[in-house]
Coordinates of C-alpha atoms and ligand atoms in Angstrom, one line a residue:
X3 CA -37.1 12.7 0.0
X4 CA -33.9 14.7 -1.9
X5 CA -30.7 14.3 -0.6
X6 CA -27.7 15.9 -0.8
X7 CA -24.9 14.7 -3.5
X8 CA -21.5 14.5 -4.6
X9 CA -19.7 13.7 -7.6
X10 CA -17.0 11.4 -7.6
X11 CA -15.0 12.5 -11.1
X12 CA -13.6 9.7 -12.5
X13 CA -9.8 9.8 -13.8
X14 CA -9.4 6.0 -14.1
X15 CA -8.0 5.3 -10.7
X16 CA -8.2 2.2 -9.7
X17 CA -9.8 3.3 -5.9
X18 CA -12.9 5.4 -7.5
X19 CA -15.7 2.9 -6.2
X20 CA -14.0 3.3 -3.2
X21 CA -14.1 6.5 -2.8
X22 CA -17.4 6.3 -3.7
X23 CA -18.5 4.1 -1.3
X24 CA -16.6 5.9 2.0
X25 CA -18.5 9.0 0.8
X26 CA -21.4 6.8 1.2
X27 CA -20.4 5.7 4.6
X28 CA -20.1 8.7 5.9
X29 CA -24.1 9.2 5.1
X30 CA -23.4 11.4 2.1
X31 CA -24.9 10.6 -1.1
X32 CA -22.8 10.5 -4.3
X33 CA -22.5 9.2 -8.3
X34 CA -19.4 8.7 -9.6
X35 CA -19.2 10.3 -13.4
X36 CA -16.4 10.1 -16.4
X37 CA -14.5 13.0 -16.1
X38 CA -15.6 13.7 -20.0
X39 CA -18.9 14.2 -18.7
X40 CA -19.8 17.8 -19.6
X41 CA -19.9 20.6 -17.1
X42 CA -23.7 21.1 -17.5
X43 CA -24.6 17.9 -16.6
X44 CA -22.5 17.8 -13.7
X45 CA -24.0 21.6 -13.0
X46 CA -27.7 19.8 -13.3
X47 CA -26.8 17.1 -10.4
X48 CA -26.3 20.0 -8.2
X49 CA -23.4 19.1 -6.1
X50 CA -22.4 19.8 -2.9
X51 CA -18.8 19.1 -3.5
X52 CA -17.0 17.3 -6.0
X53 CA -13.9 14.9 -5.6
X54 CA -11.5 14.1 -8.3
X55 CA -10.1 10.5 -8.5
X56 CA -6.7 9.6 -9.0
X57 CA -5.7 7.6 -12.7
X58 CA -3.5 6.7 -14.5
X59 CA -2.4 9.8 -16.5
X60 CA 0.1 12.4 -16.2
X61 CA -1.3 16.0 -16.3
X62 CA 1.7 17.4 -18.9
X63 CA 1.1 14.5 -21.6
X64 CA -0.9 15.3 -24.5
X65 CA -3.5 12.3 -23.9
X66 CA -4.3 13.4 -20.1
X67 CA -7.6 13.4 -18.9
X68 CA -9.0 16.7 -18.5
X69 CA -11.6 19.3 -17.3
X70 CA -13.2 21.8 -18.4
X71 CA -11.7 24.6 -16.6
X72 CA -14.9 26.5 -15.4
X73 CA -15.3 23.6 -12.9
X74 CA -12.6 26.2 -11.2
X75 CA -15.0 29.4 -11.1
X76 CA -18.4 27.6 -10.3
X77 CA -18.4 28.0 -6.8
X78 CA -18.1 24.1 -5.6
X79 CA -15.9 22.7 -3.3
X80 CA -13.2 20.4 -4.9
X81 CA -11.1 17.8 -3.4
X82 CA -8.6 16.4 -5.8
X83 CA -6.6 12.7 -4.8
X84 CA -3.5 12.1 -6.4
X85 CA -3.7 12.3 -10.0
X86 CA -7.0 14.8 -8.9
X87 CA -4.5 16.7 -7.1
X88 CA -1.5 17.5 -10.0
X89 CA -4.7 18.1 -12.0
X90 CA -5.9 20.6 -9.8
X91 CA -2.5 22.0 -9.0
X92 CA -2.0 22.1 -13.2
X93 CA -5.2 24.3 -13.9
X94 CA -5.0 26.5 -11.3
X95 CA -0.9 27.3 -11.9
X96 CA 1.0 25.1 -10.3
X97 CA 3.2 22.8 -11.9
X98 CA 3.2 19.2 -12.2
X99 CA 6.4 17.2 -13.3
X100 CA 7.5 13.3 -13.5
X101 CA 9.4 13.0 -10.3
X102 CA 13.3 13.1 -11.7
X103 CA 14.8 11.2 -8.5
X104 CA 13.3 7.8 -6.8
X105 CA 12.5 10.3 -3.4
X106 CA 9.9 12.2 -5.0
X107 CA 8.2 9.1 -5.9
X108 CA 6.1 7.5 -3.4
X109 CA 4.8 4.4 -3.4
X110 CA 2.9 2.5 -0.5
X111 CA 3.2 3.7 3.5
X112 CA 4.2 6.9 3.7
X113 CA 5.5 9.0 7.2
X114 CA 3.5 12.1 6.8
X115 CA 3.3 15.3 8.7
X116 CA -0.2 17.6 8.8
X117 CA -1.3 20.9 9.2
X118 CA -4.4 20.5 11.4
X119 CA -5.3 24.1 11.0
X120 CA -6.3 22.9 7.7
X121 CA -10.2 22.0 7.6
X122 CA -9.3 18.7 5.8
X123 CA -7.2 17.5 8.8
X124 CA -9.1 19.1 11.8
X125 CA -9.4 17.3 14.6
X126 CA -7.1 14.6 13.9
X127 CA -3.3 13.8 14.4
X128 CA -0.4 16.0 13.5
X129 CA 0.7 12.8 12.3
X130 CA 0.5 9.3 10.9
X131 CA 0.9 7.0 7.6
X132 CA -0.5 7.9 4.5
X133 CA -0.8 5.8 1.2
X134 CA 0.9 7.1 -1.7
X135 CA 1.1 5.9 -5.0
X136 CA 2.2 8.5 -7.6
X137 CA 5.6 9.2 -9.8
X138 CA 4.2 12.7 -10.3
X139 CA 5.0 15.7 -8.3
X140 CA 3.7 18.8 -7.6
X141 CA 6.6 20.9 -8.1
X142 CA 5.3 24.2 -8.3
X143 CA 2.0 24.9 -5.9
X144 CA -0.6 26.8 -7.1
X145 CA -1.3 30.2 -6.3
X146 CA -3.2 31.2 -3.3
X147 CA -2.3 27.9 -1.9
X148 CA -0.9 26.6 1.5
X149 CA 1.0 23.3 1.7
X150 CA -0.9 22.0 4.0
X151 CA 1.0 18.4 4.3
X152 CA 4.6 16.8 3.8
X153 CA 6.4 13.6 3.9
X154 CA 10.1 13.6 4.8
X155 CA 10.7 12.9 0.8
X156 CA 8.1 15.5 -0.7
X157 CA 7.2 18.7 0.7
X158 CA 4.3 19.1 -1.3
X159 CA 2.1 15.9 0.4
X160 CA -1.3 18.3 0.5
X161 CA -2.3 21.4 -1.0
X162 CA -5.4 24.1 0.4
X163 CA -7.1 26.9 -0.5
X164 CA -9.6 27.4 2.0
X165 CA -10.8 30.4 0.8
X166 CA -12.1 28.7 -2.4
X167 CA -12.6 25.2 -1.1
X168 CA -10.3 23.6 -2.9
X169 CA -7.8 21.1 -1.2
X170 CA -5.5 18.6 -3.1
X171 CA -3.9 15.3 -1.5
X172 CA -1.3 13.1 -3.0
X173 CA -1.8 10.2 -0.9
X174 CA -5.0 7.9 -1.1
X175 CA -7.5 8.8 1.9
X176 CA -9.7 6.2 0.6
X177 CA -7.9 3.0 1.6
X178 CA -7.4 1.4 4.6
X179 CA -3.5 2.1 5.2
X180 CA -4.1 5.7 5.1
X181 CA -4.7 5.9 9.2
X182 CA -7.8 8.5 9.2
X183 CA -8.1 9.2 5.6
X184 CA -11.8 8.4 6.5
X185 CA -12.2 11.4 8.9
X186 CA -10.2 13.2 6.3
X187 CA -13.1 12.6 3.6
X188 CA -16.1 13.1 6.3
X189 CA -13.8 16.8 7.2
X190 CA -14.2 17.7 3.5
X191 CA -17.6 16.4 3.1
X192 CA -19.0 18.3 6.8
X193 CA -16.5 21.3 7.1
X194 CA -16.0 22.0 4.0
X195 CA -19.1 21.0 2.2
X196 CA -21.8 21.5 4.4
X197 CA -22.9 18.0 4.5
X198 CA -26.0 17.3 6.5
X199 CA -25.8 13.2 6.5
X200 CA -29.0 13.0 4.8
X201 CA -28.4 9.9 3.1
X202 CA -29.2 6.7 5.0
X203 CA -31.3 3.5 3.7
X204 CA -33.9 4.0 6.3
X205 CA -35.2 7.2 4.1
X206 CA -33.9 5.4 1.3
X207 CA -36.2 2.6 1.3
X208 CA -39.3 4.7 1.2
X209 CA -38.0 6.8 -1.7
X210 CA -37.1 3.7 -3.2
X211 CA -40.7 2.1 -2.5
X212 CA -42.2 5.6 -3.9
X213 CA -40.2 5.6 -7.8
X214 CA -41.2 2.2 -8.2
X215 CA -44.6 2.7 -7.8
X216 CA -44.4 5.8 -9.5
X217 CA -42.9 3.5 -12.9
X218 CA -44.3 0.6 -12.4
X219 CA -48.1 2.5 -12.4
X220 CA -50.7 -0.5 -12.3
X221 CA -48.3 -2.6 -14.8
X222 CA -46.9 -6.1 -14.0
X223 CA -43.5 -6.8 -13.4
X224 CA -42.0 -10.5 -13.8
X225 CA -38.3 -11.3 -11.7
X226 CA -36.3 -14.1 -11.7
X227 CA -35.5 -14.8 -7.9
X228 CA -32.1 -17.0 -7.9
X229 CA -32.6 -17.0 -3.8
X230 CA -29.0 -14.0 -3.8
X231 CA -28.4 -11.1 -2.2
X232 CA -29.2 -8.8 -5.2
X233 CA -32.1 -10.6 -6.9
X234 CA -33.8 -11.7 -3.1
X235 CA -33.7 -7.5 -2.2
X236 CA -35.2 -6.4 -5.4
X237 CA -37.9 -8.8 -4.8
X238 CA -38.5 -7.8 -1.5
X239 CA -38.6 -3.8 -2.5
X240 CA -41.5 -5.0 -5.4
X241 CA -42.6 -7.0 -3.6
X242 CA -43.5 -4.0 -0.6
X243 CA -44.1 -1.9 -3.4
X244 CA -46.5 -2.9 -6.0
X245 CA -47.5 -6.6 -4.0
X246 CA -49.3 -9.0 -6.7
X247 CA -48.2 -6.7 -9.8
X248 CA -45.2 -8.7 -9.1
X249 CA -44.1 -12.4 -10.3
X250 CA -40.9 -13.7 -9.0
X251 CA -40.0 -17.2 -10.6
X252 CA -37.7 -18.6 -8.1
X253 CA -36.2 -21.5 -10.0
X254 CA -34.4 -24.6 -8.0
X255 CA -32.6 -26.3 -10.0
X256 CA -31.6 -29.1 -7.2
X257 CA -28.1 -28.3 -6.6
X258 CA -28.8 -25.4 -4.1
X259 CA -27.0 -25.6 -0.2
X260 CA -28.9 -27.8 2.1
X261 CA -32.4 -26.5 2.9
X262 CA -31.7 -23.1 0.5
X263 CA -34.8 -23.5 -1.4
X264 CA -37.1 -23.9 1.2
X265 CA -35.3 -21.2 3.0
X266 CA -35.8 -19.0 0.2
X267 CA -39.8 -19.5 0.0
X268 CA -40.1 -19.0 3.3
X269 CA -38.5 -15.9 3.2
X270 CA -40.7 -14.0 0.9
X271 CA -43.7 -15.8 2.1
X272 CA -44.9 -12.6 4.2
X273 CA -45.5 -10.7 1.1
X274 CA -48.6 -11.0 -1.3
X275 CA -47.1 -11.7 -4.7
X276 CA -47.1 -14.5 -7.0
X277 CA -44.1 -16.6 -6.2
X278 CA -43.8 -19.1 -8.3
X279 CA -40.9 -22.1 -7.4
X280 CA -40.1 -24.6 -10.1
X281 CA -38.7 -28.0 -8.2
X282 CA -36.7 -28.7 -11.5
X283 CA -34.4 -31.0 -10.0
X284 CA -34.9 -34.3 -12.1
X285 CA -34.2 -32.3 -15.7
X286 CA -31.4 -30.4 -14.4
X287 CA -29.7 -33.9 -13.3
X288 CA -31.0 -35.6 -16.6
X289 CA -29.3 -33.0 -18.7
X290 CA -26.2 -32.6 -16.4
X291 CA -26.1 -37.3 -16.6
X292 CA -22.2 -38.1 -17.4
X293 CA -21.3 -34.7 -18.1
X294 CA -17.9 -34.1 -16.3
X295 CA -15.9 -30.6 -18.3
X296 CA -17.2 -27.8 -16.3
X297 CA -17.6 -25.3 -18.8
X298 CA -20.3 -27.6 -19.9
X299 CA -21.8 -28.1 -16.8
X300 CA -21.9 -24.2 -16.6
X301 CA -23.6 -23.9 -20.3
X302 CA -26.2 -26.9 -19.9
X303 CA -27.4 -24.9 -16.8
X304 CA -27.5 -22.0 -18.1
X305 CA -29.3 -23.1 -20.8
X306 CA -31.6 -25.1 -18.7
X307 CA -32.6 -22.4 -16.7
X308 CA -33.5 -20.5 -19.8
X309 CA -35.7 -22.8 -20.9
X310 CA -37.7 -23.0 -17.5
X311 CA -38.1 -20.0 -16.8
X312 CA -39.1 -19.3 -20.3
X313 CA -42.0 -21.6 -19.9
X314 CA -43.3 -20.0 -16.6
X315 CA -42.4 -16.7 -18.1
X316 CA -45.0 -17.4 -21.0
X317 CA -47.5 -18.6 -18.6
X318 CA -47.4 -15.1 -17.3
X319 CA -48.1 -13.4 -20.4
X320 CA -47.0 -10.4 -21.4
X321 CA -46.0 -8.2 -18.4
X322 CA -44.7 -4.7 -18.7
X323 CA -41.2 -4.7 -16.6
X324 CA -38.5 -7.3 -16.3
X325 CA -36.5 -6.6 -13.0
X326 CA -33.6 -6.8 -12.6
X327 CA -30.9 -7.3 -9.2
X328 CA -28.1 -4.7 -11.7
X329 CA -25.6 -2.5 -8.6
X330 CA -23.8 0.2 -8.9
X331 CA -20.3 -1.4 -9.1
X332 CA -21.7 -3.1 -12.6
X333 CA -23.2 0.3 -13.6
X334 CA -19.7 1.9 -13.0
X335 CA -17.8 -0.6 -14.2
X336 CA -19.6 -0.4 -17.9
X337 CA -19.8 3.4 -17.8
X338 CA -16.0 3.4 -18.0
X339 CA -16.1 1.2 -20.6
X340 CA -13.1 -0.7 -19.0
X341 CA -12.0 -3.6 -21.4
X342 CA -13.2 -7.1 -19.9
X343 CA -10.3 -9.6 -18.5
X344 CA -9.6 -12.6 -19.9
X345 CA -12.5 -15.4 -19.6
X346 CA -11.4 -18.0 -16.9
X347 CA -14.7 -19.0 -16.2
X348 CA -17.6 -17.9 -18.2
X349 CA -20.3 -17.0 -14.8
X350 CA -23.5 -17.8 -15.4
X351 CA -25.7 -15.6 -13.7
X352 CA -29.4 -15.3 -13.3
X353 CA -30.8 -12.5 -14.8
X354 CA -29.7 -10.6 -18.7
X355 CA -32.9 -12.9 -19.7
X356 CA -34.3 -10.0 -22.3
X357 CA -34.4 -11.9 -25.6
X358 CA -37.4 -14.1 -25.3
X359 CA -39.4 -12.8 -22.5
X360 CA -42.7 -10.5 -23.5
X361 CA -41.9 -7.0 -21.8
X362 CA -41.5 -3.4 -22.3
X363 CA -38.7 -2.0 -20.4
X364 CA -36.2 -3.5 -17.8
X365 CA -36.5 -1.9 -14.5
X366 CA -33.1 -1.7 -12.1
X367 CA -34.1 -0.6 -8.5
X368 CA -30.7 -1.5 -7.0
X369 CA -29.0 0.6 -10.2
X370 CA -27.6 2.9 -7.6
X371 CA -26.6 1.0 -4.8
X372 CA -22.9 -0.4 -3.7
X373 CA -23.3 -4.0 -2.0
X374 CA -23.5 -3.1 1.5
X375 CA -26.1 -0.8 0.9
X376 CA -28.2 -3.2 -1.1
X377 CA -27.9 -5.5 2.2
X378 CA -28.4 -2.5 4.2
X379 CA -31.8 -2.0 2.3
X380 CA -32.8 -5.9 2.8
X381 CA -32.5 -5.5 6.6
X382 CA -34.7 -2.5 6.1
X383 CA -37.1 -4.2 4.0
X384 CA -37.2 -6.9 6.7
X385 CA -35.8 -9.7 5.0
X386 CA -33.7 -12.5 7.0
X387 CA -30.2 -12.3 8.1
X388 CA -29.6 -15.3 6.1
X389 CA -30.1 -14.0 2.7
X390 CA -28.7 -10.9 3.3
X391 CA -25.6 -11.3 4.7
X392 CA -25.1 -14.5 2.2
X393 CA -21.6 -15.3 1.0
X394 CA -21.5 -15.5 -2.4
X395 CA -22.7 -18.5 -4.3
X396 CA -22.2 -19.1 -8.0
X397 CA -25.1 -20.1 -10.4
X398 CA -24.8 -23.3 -11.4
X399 CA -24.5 -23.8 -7.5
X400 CA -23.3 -27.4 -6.3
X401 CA -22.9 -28.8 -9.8
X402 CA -19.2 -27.0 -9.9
X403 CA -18.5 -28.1 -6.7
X404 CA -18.8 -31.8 -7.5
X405 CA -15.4 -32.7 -9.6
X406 CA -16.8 -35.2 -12.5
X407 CA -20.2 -35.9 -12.9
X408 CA -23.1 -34.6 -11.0
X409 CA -25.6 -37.0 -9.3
X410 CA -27.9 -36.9 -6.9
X411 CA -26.5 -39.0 -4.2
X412 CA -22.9 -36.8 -4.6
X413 CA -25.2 -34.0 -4.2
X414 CA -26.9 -34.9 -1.3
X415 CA -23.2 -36.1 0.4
X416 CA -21.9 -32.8 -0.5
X417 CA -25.2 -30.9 0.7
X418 CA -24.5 -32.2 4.2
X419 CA -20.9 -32.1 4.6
X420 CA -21.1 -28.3 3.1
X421 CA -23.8 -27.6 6.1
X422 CA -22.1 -29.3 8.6
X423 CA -19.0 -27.1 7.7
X424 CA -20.7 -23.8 7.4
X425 CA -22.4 -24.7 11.0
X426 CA -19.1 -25.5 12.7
X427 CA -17.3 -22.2 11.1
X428 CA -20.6 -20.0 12.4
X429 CA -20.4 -21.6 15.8
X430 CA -16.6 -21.1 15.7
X431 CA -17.5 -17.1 15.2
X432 CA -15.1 -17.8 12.3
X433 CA -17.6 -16.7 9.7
X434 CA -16.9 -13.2 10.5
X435 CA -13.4 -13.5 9.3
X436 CA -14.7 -15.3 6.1
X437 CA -15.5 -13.9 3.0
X438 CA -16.7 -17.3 1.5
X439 CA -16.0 -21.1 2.3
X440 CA -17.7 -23.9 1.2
X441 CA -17.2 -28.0 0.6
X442 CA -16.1 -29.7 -2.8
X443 CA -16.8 -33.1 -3.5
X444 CA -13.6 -34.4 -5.0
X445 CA -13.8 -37.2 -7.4
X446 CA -10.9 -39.1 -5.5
X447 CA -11.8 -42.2 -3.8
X448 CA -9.3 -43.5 -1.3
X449 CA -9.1 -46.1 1.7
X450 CA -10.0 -45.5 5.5
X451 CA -11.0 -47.5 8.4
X452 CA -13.9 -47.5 10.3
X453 CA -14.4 -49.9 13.2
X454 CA -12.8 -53.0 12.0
X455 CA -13.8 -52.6 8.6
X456 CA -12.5 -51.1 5.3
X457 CA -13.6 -48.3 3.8
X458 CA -13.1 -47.2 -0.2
X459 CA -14.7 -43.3 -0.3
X460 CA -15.0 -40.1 -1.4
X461 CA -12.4 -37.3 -0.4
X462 CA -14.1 -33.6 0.7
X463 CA -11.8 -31.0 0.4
X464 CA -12.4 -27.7 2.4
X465 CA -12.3 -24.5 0.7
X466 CA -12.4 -21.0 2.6
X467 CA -10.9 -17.6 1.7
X468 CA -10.6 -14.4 2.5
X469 CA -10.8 -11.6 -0.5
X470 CA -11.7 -8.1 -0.5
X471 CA -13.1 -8.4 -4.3
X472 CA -13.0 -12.2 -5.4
X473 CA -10.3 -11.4 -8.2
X474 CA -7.2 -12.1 -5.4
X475 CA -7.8 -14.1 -2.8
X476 CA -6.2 -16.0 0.5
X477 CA -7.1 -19.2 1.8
X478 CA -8.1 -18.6 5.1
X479 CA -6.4 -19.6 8.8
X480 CA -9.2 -21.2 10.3
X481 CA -7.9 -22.6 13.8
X482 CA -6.8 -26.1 13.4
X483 CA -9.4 -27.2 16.7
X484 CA -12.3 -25.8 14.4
X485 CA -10.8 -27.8 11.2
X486 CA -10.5 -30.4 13.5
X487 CA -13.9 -30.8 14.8
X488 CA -15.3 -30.2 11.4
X489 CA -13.3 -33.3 10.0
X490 CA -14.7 -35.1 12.9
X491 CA -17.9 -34.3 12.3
X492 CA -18.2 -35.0 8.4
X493 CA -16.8 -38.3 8.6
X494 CA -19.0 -39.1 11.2
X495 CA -22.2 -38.2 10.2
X496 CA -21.7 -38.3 6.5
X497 CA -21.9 -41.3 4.6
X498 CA -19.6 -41.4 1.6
X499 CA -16.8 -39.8 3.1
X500 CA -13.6 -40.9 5.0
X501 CA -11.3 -38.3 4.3
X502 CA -11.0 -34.2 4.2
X503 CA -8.6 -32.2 2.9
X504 CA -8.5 -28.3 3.6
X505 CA -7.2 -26.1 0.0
X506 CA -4.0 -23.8 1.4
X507 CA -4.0 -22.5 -2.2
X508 CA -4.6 -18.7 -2.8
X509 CA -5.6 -17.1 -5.9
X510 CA -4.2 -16.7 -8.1
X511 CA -2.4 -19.4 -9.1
X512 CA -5.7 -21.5 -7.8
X513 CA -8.8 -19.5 -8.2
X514 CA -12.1 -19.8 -5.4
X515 CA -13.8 -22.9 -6.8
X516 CA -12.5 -25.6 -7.8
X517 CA -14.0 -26.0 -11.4
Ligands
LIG608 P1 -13.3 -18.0 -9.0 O1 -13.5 -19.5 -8.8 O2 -13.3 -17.6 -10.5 O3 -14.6 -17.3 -8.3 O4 -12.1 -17.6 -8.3 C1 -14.7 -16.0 -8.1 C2 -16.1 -15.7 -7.6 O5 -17.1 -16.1 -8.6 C3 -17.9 -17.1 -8.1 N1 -18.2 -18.0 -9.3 C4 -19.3 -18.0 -10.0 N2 -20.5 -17.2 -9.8 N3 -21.4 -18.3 -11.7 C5 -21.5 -17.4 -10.6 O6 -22.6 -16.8 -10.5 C6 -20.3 -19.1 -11.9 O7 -20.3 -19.9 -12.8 C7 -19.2 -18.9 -11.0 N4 -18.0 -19.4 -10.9 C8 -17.4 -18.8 -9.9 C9 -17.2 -17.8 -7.0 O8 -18.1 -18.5 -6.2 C10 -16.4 -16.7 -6.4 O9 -17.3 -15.9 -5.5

């Protein structure tokens, strides 16, 4: 099946995936491109519509992004946010200048008045916050222009020409304090571009099913299953797609949640393929014996992994494909060739196995998907709630959750103190409200009493946080009554422990896990 699409021109912004992504919600397809990406390509997409991100820039310096200006005569519907907007506004004749007093420049929720004639704010109120971020202003508007929006500091909020399609907003529709901005986005995707909502992971699934048959032909394709969200869809989608063509080489390395490996085989164990599970346990503990700095934890698993799945790889043979979980957010995120942050924690992650495997070509079926959409599809390929709506969990799993050295008895105290914790939040409802929480085995011992008796053990601390993208994050107000029958419970039923702590550190300065 073809859908429709929409290019999200990229300016830098730091809100273009999520622009992206509320296109995408609104069951309109779209890519998001570098603004240097030349007008024929964008002209071979065949858009519906095209949005311009904000960025960084300023339209009248020398180094400011730019477009080619036919963009203007093709014919295409254009919405342009923020720094989209003065570009728009700049091209077309308007003029864009730094905003010379502090009330031209807008920052955060904004008191903003509408014209609802316009077909960008149809249907919705005459009035409401918008979110504004921008010392630019539009102080000239284009040409055949209305002002189609103010604020009670700048006249020049939002700009139309209906006539041509083009519209022009200095606030941010895409985030959450902009009250509507959504229904603004759908307006200019329905009533101005003609959208049709063809985009939906129902028919996406079959045309998914369809171009990996059509690639993969008869050839074989070898995955590394690490039991996550991304890696555990694209083995279902194979999986329903080519069947035994496909090897998935789940590798448990022992320091999985409680029950996750056999949770994992049993997940996939509908499907015809070869699923191969490796119980490596013993030599990841052997090689992890006395080892306490968790960067070295991170690299002996790593490495440890390699090696294992190197061995079953060659017991495969040569295959043709090596799959791979890649999204779209990684896909965007190297297009733009943004400069990597500092390394506070080097993550190792299954999959970038190429070097010593036997294959042709890599193949990415989730290359064009944001993260709720990749869920979306594991639903539709009928996989378990369980594994797709996983919180995150890092790599080297439990071994960076035990502080000091990792043993097996520490492992299995932690496994059943972390269960008992994520049962009591789920039964709580509180998961909901979670974006991930888990239990660290602290290498403090301290002294309790139970019954008559002394007691000398270990201290669990309780992390949980709430994030929207895991690179700032709040610790999380669970209810003291569900802390406190979660304490209970531990040191009840958990050997080991006599004490819990609950982590009312946010990140930064902390970060999510504790090593
Ligand atoms: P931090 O602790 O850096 O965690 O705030 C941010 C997110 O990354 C996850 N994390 C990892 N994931 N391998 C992974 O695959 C790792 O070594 C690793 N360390 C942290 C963490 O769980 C959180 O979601």
């Amino acid at each position: 099946m073809s859908h429709q699409n929409v290019i999200v021109l990229d300016f830098g912004g730091q809100y273009n995936q999520l622009i992206a992504r509320r296109v995408r919600e609104c069951g309109v397809y779209c890519e998001v491109k570098p603004y240097t990406t030349p007008l024929a390509d964008l002209k071979a997409m065949n858009p519906i519509g095209i949005i311009f991100t904000g960025g960084p820039g300023s339209v009248y310096r020398e180094d400011a992004p730019l477009v080619d200006p036919e963009i203007f005569t093709w014919g295409v519907p254009i919405l342009g946010i923020c720094y989209g907007c003065q570009l728009m506004a700049h091209f077309l004749g308007g003029q864009v200048t730094e905003a010379q007093d502090d009330s031209a420049r807008e920052y955060g929720k904004t008191h903003t008045m509408y014209d609802t004639g316009c077909r960008l704010f149809r249907g919705l109120p005459a009035e409401g916050i918008s979110w504004m971020s921008h010392g630019d202003y539009m102080a000239k508007v284009p040409e055949g222009f209305a002002l189609t929006a103010h604020s009670e500091a700048c006249p020049n909020v939002a700009i139309a020409d209906e006539t041509r399609g083009f519209y022009g907003v200095q606030f941010h529709p895409e985030v959450n304090h902009t009250e509507n901005g959504v229904k603004m986005i759908r307006n200019f995707l329905y009533e101005v571009c003609g959208a049709v909502g063809d985009w939906n992971m129902e028919d996406y699934k079959h045309t998914a099913i369809e171009a990996v048959r059509k690639k993969v032909g008869d050839g074989k394709v070898l995955l590394a299953l690490s039991g996550g969200v991304d890696s555990s869809v694209v083995a279902a989608l194979l999986a329903e797609a080519i069947g035994r063509q496909l090897t998935c080489v789940f590798v448990d390395h022992g320091l999985m949640r409680y029950q996750e490996g056999d949770e994992v085989e049993a997940a996939f164990a509908r499907w015809d393929i070869n699923f191969v599970r490796v119980n490596a346990e013993a030599r990841f503990l052997l090689k992890l014996a006395g080892v306490s700095e968790p960067e070295h934890k991170r690299k002996i698993i790593g490495e440890e992994f390699i090696r294992v799945f190197e061995e079953e790889a060659k017991k495969v043979g040569r295959v043709d494909f090596l799959a791979q979980g890649t999204i779209y957010p990684d896909v965007i995120e190297s297009g733009s060739g943004k400069a990597g942050a500092a390394v506070i924690k080097s993550h190792h992650n299954v999959g970038g196995l190429p070097d010593y495997v036997d294959f042709k070509e890599i193949i990415e079926p989730l290359r064009l998907l944001f993260k709720d959409e990749v869920r979306q599809l594991g639903r539709e390929l009928g996989l378990p709630e369980y594994l797709v709506s996983r919180q995150p969990f890092p790599g080297p799993g439990l071994a960076i959750r035990i502080i000091g050295d990792v043993t097996k008895e520490k492992a299995d105290i932690l496994r059943l103190a972390d269960h008992i914790f994520r049962e009591e939040v789920a039964k709580a409802g509180e998961d909901r409200n979670l974006s991930q929480y888990f239990a660290v085995l602290t290498n403090t011992r301290s002294v309790g009493v139970m019954g008559d008796g002394r007691t000398y053990d270990y201290t669990l601390a309780l992390r949980a946080v709430t994030t929207a993208d895991f690179m700032t994050a709040d610790w999380a107000r669970i209810p003291y009554e569900v802390l406190d029958r979660i304490s209970n419970r531990i040191v009840n039923e958990v050997q080991g422990i006599n004490r819990i702590v609950y982590d009312i550190t946010s990140k930064p300065p902390a970060t999510i896990e504790w090593e």
